[in-house]
CSV table of C-alpha atoms and ligand atoms in Angstrom, one decimal:
chain,number,residue,atom,x,y,z
G,1,MET,CA,0.0,0.0,0.0
G,2,TYR,CA,1.3,3.4,-0.9
G,3,ASN,CA,1.9,6.0,1.8
G,4,VAL,CA,0.7,9.5,1.0
G,5,LEU,CA,1.3,12.6,3.0
G,6,VAL,CA,-1.4,15.2,2.8
G,7,THR,CA,-0.6,18.6,4.2
G,8,HIS,CA,-4.0,20.3,4.0
G,9,ASP,CA,-7.6,19.1,3.8
G,10,LEU,CA,-9.0,20.0,0.4
G,11,PRO,CA,-12.5,21.0,-0.7
G,12,GLY,CA,-14.6,18.0,-1.9
G,13,ASN,CA,-12.6,15.4,0.1
G,14,TYR,CA,-11.9,13.5,-3.1
G,15,ILE,CA,-9.0,11.7,-1.6
G,16,ASP,CA,-11.3,9.9,0.9
G,17,SER,CA,-12.9,8.0,-2.0
G,18,ILE,CA,-9.6,6.5,-3.1
G,19,ASN,CA,-8.9,2.9,-2.1
G,20,GLY,CA,-5.5,1.3,-1.8
G,21,ILE,CA,-3.5,4.2,-0.4
G,22,ASN,CA,-2.6,4.9,3.1
G,23,ILE,CA,-3.4,8.6,3.7
G,24,ILE,CA,-1.4,10.3,6.4
G,25,ARG,CA,-2.7,13.7,7.3
G,26,ARG,CA,-0.8,16.5,9.0
G,27,PRO,CA,-2.0,16.8,12.5
G,28,GLU,CA,-3.6,20.1,13.2
G,29,GLY,CA,-1.2,22.8,14.5
G,30,GLU,CA,2.0,21.0,13.2
G,31,ASP,CA,4.2,23.1,10.9
G,32,ALA,CA,3.7,21.5,7.4
G,33,ASN,CA,7.4,21.7,6.4
G,34,ALA,CA,8.6,20.2,9.7
G,35,TRP,CA,6.0,17.5,9.5
G,36,LEU,CA,7.0,16.6,5.9
G,37,LEU,CA,10.7,16.4,6.9
G,38,LYS,CA,9.8,14.1,9.7
G,39,ASN,CA,7.7,11.8,7.6
G,40,ILE,CA,9.0,12.0,4.1
G,41,GLU,CA,11.2,8.9,4.4
G,42,ASN,CA,8.3,6.5,4.0
G,43,ALA,CA,6.2,8.5,1.6
G,44,ASP,CA,5.4,7.4,-1.9
G,45,GLY,CA,3.5,10.5,-2.7
G,46,ILE,CA,2.8,13.9,-1.3
G,47,LEU,CA,-0.1,16.2,-1.7
G,48,ILE,CA,0.9,19.8,-0.9
G,49,THR,CA,0.1,23.4,-1.3
G,50,LEU,CA,2.3,26.4,-2.3
G,51,ASN,CA,3.1,27.0,1.3
G,52,GLU,CA,5.4,23.9,1.5
G,53,LYS,CA,9.0,24.2,0.4
G,54,ILE,CA,10.1,21.1,-1.5
G,55,ASP,CA,13.9,21.5,-1.7
G,56,LYS,CA,16.8,19.2,-2.4
G,57,ASN,CA,17.1,18.2,1.2
G,58,LEU,CA,13.5,17.0,1.4
G,59,ILE,CA,13.7,15.3,-2.0
G,60,ASP,CA,16.9,13.5,-0.9
G,61,LEU,CA,15.2,12.3,2.3
G,62,GLY,CA,12.2,11.1,0.3
G,63,LYS,CA,13.9,7.8,-0.8
G,64,LYS,CA,10.6,6.3,-1.9
G,65,LEU,CA,9.0,9.4,-3.3
G,66,LYS,CA,7.4,8.9,-6.7
G,67,VAL,CA,5.0,11.8,-7.1
G,68,ILE,CA,4.7,15.4,-5.8
G,69,SER,CA,1.2,16.8,-6.4
G,70,THR,CA,0.8,20.5,-5.7
G,71,TYR,CA,-2.6,22.1,-5.2
G,72,SER,CA,-1.5,25.2,-7.2
G,73,VAL,CA,-0.7,26.4,-10.7
G,74,GLY,CA,2.5,27.9,-9.4
G,75,TYR,CA,5.5,25.6,-8.7
G,76,ASP,CA,8.2,28.0,-7.6
G,77,HIS,CA,8.1,26.3,-4.1
G,78,ILE,CA,9.4,23.0,-5.6
G,79,ASP,CA,12.9,22.3,-6.8
G,80,VAL,CA,11.5,21.1,-10.1
G,81,ASP,CA,14.8,20.4,-11.8
G,82,TYR,CA,16.1,18.3,-8.9
G,83,ALA,CA,12.9,16.3,-8.5
G,84,LEU,CA,12.7,15.5,-12.2
G,85,LYS,CA,16.3,14.5,-12.2
G,86,LYS,CA,15.4,12.0,-9.4
G,87,GLY,CA,12.6,10.6,-11.6
G,88,ILE,CA,9.8,12.1,-9.4
G,89,LYS,CA,6.7,13.1,-11.2
G,90,ILE,CA,5.2,16.5,-10.4
G,91,GLY,CA,1.6,17.4,-10.9
G,92,TYR,CA,0.0,20.8,-10.7
G,93,THR,CA,-3.4,22.5,-11.3
G,94,PRO,CA,-3.3,24.9,-14.3
G,95,GLU,CA,-6.3,25.8,-16.5
G,96,VAL,CA,-9.0,25.0,-13.9
G,97,LEU,CA,-8.2,28.2,-12.1
G,98,THR,CA,-7.4,30.5,-15.0
G,99,GLU,CA,-10.8,32.2,-15.4
G,100,THR,CA,-11.5,32.5,-11.7
G,101,THR,CA,-8.1,34.1,-11.1
G,102,ALA,CA,-8.5,36.5,-14.0
G,103,ASP,CA,-11.9,37.6,-12.5
G,104,LEU,CA,-10.2,38.5,-9.3
G,105,ILE,CA,-7.3,40.3,-11.0
G,106,PHE,CA,-9.7,42.3,-13.1
G,107,GLY,CA,-11.8,43.0,-10.1
G,108,ILE,CA,-9.0,44.5,-8.0
G,109,MET,CA,-7.9,46.6,-11.0
G,110,LEU,CA,-11.5,48.1,-11.2
G,111,ALA,CA,-11.4,48.5,-7.4
G,112,ALA,CA,-8.1,50.5,-7.6
G,113,ALA,CA,-9.1,52.5,-10.6
G,114,ARG,CA,-12.5,53.6,-9.2
G,115,ARG,CA,-11.4,53.7,-5.6
G,116,ILE,CA,-14.0,51.1,-4.6
G,117,VAL,CA,-12.3,50.0,-1.4
G,118,GLU,CA,-11.6,53.6,-0.3
G,119,GLY,CA,-15.2,54.5,-1.0
G,120,ASP,CA,-16.5,51.6,1.0
G,121,LYS,CA,-14.5,52.7,4.0
G,122,ILE,CA,-15.7,56.3,3.7
G,123,VAL,CA,-19.3,55.2,3.7
G,124,ARG,CA,-18.9,52.8,6.6
G,125,GLU,CA,-16.8,55.1,8.7
G,126,ASP,CA,-19.4,57.8,8.5
G,127,LYS,CA,-17.1,60.1,6.6
G,128,TRP,CA,-19.4,60.6,3.6
G,129,LYS,CA,-20.5,64.1,4.6
G,130,SER,CA,-20.5,65.9,1.2
G,131,GLY,CA,-23.4,64.1,-0.4
G,132,TRP,CA,-23.1,63.9,-4.2
G,133,ASN,CA,-20.3,66.3,-5.3
G,134,PRO,CA,-18.9,67.0,-8.7
G,135,GLU,CA,-15.3,66.6,-7.6
G,136,PHE,CA,-15.7,63.9,-5.0
G,137,MET,CA,-13.6,60.7,-5.3
G,138,LEU,CA,-12.6,61.0,-8.9
G,139,GLY,CA,-10.9,57.9,-10.2
G,140,ALA,CA,-9.3,56.6,-13.3
G,141,GLU,CA,-11.3,55.7,-16.4
G,142,VAL,CA,-11.1,52.1,-17.4
G,143,HIS,CA,-13.0,51.8,-20.7
G,144,GLY,CA,-11.0,53.2,-23.5
G,145,ALA,CA,-7.8,53.1,-21.5
G,146,THR,CA,-4.8,51.0,-22.6
G,147,ALA,CA,-4.3,47.7,-20.8
G,148,GLY,CA,-0.7,46.4,-21.0
G,149,ILE,CA,-0.2,42.7,-20.3
G,150,LEU,CA,3.2,41.3,-19.4
G,151,GLY,CA,3.1,37.6,-20.2
G,152,MET,CA,0.5,36.2,-22.6
G,153,GLY,CA,0.0,32.8,-20.9
G,154,ARG,CA,-3.3,31.4,-19.8
G,155,ILE,CA,-4.0,34.1,-17.3
G,156,GLY,CA,-2.7,36.9,-19.5
G,157,ASN,CA,-5.1,35.7,-22.2
G,158,ALA,CA,-8.0,35.6,-19.8
G,159,ILE,CA,-7.2,39.2,-18.8
G,160,LEU,CA,-7.1,40.2,-22.5
G,161,ARG,CA,-10.6,38.9,-23.1
G,162,ARG,CA,-11.9,40.8,-20.1
G,163,ALA,CA,-10.1,44.0,-21.1
G,164,ARG,CA,-11.7,43.7,-24.6
G,165,GLY,CA,-15.1,43.4,-23.0
G,166,PHE,CA,-14.4,46.7,-21.3
G,167,ASN,CA,-13.5,48.3,-24.6
G,168,MET,CA,-9.9,48.8,-23.6
G,169,ASP,CA,-7.0,48.9,-26.1
G,170,VAL,CA,-4.8,45.9,-25.3
G,171,ILE,CA,-1.0,45.7,-25.8
G,172,TYR,CA,1.3,43.0,-24.6
G,173,TYR,CA,4.8,41.9,-24.1
G,174,SER,CA,5.7,38.2,-24.0
G,175,ARG,CA,8.6,36.0,-24.9
G,176,HIS,CA,6.8,35.1,-28.1
G,177,LYS,CA,4.2,36.7,-30.3
G,178,HIS,CA,0.8,35.0,-29.8
G,179,ASP,CA,-2.1,34.8,-32.2
G,180,VAL,CA,-4.3,37.0,-30.1
G,181,ASP,CA,-6.5,40.1,-30.5
G,182,ALA,CA,-3.9,42.5,-29.0
G,183,LYS,CA,-0.8,44.4,-30.2
G,184,PHE,CA,2.6,42.7,-29.5
G,185,MET,CA,5.2,45.3,-28.5
G,186,PRO,CA,8.7,45.6,-27.1
G,187,LEU,CA,8.7,45.8,-23.3
G,188,ASP,CA,9.6,49.5,-23.1
G,189,ASP,CA,6.6,50.4,-25.4
G,190,VAL,CA,4.3,48.4,-23.2
G,191,LEU,CA,5.6,50.1,-20.1
G,192,ARG,CA,5.4,53.5,-21.7
G,193,ASN,CA,1.9,53.2,-23.1
G,194,SER,CA,-0.1,51.2,-20.4
G,195,ASP,CA,-2.7,52.9,-18.2
G,196,PHE,CA,-3.2,49.6,-16.5
G,197,LEU,CA,-0.2,47.2,-16.4
G,198,PHE,CA,-1.1,43.6,-15.6
G,199,VAL,CA,1.8,41.5,-14.5
G,200,CYS,CA,1.0,37.9,-15.7
G,201,LEU,CA,4.5,36.5,-15.9
G,202,ASP,CA,5.4,33.1,-14.6
G,203,TYR,CA,7.6,33.4,-11.6
G,204,ASN,CA,11.1,31.8,-11.9
G,205,LYS,CA,14.7,32.9,-11.4
G,206,ASP,CA,14.6,35.0,-14.6
G,207,THR,CA,11.5,37.0,-13.6
G,208,TYR,CA,12.5,37.6,-9.9
G,209,HIS,CA,12.1,41.4,-9.4
G,210,PHE,CA,11.3,41.8,-13.1
G,211,MET,CA,9.4,45.0,-12.3
G,212,ASP,CA,11.8,47.4,-10.6
G,213,MET,CA,12.5,51.1,-10.3
G,214,PRO,CA,14.0,51.6,-13.8
G,215,LYS,CA,10.9,50.0,-15.3
G,216,PHE,CA,8.5,51.9,-13.0
G,217,LYS,CA,10.2,55.1,-14.2
G,218,LYS,CA,9.2,54.2,-17.8
G,219,MET,CA,5.6,54.0,-16.9
G,220,LYS,CA,3.0,56.8,-17.0
G,221,LYS,CA,2.6,58.8,-13.8
G,222,THR,CA,-1.1,58.0,-14.1
G,223,ALA,CA,-0.6,54.3,-14.5
G,224,PHE,CA,-1.7,51.4,-12.2
G,225,ILE,CA,0.1,48.1,-11.8
G,226,ILE,CA,-1.9,45.0,-11.1
G,227,ASN,CA,-0.4,41.7,-9.8
G,228,GLY,CA,-2.2,38.5,-9.1
G,229,THR,CA,0.3,35.8,-9.9
G,230,ARG,CA,3.5,35.9,-7.7
G,231,GLY,CA,4.7,38.7,-5.5
G,232,LYS,CA,8.4,38.2,-6.1
G,233,VAL,CA,8.0,39.3,-9.8
G,234,ILE,CA,7.8,42.8,-8.4
G,235,ASN,CA,10.5,44.5,-6.3
G,236,GLU,CA,8.1,45.5,-3.6
G,237,LYS,CA,10.5,48.1,-2.1
G,238,ASP,CA,10.8,49.8,-5.5
G,239,LEU,CA,7.1,49.6,-6.0
G,240,ILE,CA,6.5,51.3,-2.6
G,241,SER,CA,8.9,54.1,-3.5
G,242,ALA,CA,7.3,54.5,-6.9
G,243,LEU,CA,3.9,54.8,-5.4
G,244,ASN,CA,5.1,57.2,-2.6
G,245,SER,CA,6.9,59.5,-5.0
G,246,GLY,CA,4.2,59.7,-7.7
G,247,ILE,CA,6.2,57.8,-10.3
G,248,ILE,CA,3.0,55.7,-10.8
G,249,ALA,CA,-0.5,56.3,-9.6
G,250,GLY,CA,-1.6,53.1,-7.9
G,251,ALA,CA,-1.5,49.4,-7.5
G,252,ALA,CA,-3.8,46.4,-7.1
G,253,LEU,CA,-2.1,43.4,-5.5
G,254,ASP,CA,-3.3,39.9,-4.6
G,255,VAL,CA,0.2,38.6,-4.0
G,256,PHE,CA,3.2,39.9,-2.0
G,257,GLU,CA,6.9,39.3,-1.5
G,258,THR,CA,6.1,38.0,1.9
G,259,GLU,CA,2.9,36.1,2.7
G,260,PRO,CA,1.1,36.7,4.9
G,261,ILE,CA,2.1,40.4,4.6
G,262,ASP,CA,4.2,41.9,7.5
G,263,ASN,CA,2.1,44.2,9.6
G,264,ASN,CA,4.6,47.0,9.2
G,265,ASN,CA,4.6,46.8,5.4
G,266,PRO,CA,4.2,50.4,4.1
G,267,LEU,CA,1.6,49.3,1.6
G,268,LEU,CA,-0.9,48.9,4.4
G,269,LYS,CA,-0.9,52.6,5.0
G,270,MET,CA,-1.3,53.7,1.4
G,271,ASN,CA,-4.7,54.8,0.0
G,272,ASN,CA,-3.7,54.3,-3.7
G,273,VAL,CA,-3.4,50.5,-3.4
G,274,VAL,CA,-5.9,47.7,-3.2
G,275,LEU,CA,-4.7,44.6,-1.3
G,276,THR,CA,-6.3,41.2,-1.2
G,277,PRO,CA,-4.9,38.1,0.6
G,278,HIS,CA,-3.9,35.8,-2.3
G,279,ILE,CA,-7.4,34.7,-3.2
G,280,GLY,CA,-7.2,34.6,-7.0
G,281,SER,CA,-8.5,31.0,-7.3
G,282,ALA,CA,-10.7,31.2,-4.2
G,283,THR,CA,-14.1,30.1,-5.3
G,284,ASP,CA,-15.8,27.0,-4.1
G,285,ASN,CA,-16.2,25.6,-7.6
G,286,THR,CA,-12.6,26.3,-8.6
G,287,ARG,CA,-11.0,25.0,-5.4
G,288,LYS,CA,-13.0,21.8,-5.8
G,289,LYS,CA,-11.8,21.4,-9.4
G,290,MET,CA,-8.2,22.0,-8.3
G,291,ALA,CA,-8.7,19.3,-5.7
G,292,GLU,CA,-10.0,16.8,-8.2
G,293,VAL,CA,-7.0,17.5,-10.5
G,294,ALA,CA,-4.5,17.4,-7.6
G,295,VAL,CA,-5.8,14.1,-6.3
G,296,SER,CA,-6.0,12.6,-9.8
G,297,ASN,CA,-2.4,13.7,-10.5
G,298,LEU,CA,-1.3,12.0,-7.3
G,299,ILE,CA,-3.1,8.7,-7.9
G,300,ASN,CA,-2.2,8.6,-11.6
G,301,GLY,CA,1.4,9.2,-10.7
G,302,LEU,CA,1.5,6.4,-8.2
G,303,SER,CA,-0.1,4.0,-10.6
G,304,GLY,CA,2.1,4.9,-13.5
G,305,LYS,CA,-0.6,6.6,-15.5
G,306,PRO,CA,-0.2,10.0,-17.2
G,307,LEU,CA,-1.0,12.9,-14.9
G,308,ILE,CA,-3.8,15.3,-15.8
G,309,TYR,CA,-1.3,18.2,-15.7
G,310,GLU,CA,2.4,17.3,-15.3
G,311,ILE,CA,5.4,19.6,-15.1
G,312,LYS,CA,8.0,18.5,-17.5
G,313,LYS,CA,11.2,20.4,-18.5
K,401,GLV,C1,-1.9,30.2,-6.6
K,401,GLV,O1,-1.2,31.2,-6.5
K,401,GLV,C2,-1.5,29.1,-7.3
K,401,GLV,O2,-0.3,29.0,-7.7
K,401,GLV,O3,-2.3,28.2,-7.5
K,402,GLV,C1,-0.8,30.8,-15.2
K,402,GLV,O1,-0.1,31.8,-15.5
K,402,GLV,C2,-1.3,29.9,-16.2
K,402,GLV,O2,-0.7,30.0,-17.3
K,402,GLV,O3,-2.2,29.1,-15.9
């Protein structure tokens, strides 16, 4: 019987319906990484989230490990090259979360542009004293504005379709030109022309701090940056300086360099940013679909069948 370590309960409890595996769940309150380290030696498979760090040390300790199934589209928490070198299969959950994540990313963009969160606070905190007023809480116009997309993968493409629905002009920069209804441009032109810059790049060592001060300086002073993929693609210190000094106008962020965010992070005090707690894929339906895929990846990997979504290099 295969031993499988499961770090988090997943919506739908699909794993409970699987016969022939010994499911070992992390006890409540135990640190997931420490628990994995302690138990990896006898594990044939692991079902993890993006919180767990699967590094060389853990992989070396996992002498029987055949499959790593991560409940996420991102896999920057896994030493993929090393695991693959060891013949371990790696499953992940792309596609099923693309549209849901794009909805959230588009939503926080709208919230930042039209000051929705700020407005909500003013209403609740009884600070709405002026009534309707011609110059009260003016925001940035979305329709007709230029959306710039960095990275035309699945999520970039889903943002493009939403931007089109809002009658935005869409330009993009990507490693390759894609057959999409948007204008492919050199990076500098996308930075210079975007009113709303959506960062949809995969995170890896090449895209670490991709957005930094020199790039912010190329953007419009009126521009907003939106990030819902991985925090480390943006140099957050530079972003904070750019926002504080008026180099760009605002930001909408669902992801951060440190998660959960430190309570002394200057972003928390800024009115021109909208912040959400990494909830891009957080709908009941999508989280269930991700669970189905992650469990299938795990089981298929153990039984030598092709994974639904497998990371290959
Ligand atoms: C979420 O960020 C994911 O990688 O699924
Ligand atoms: C994420 O960027 C994806 O391509 O699904």
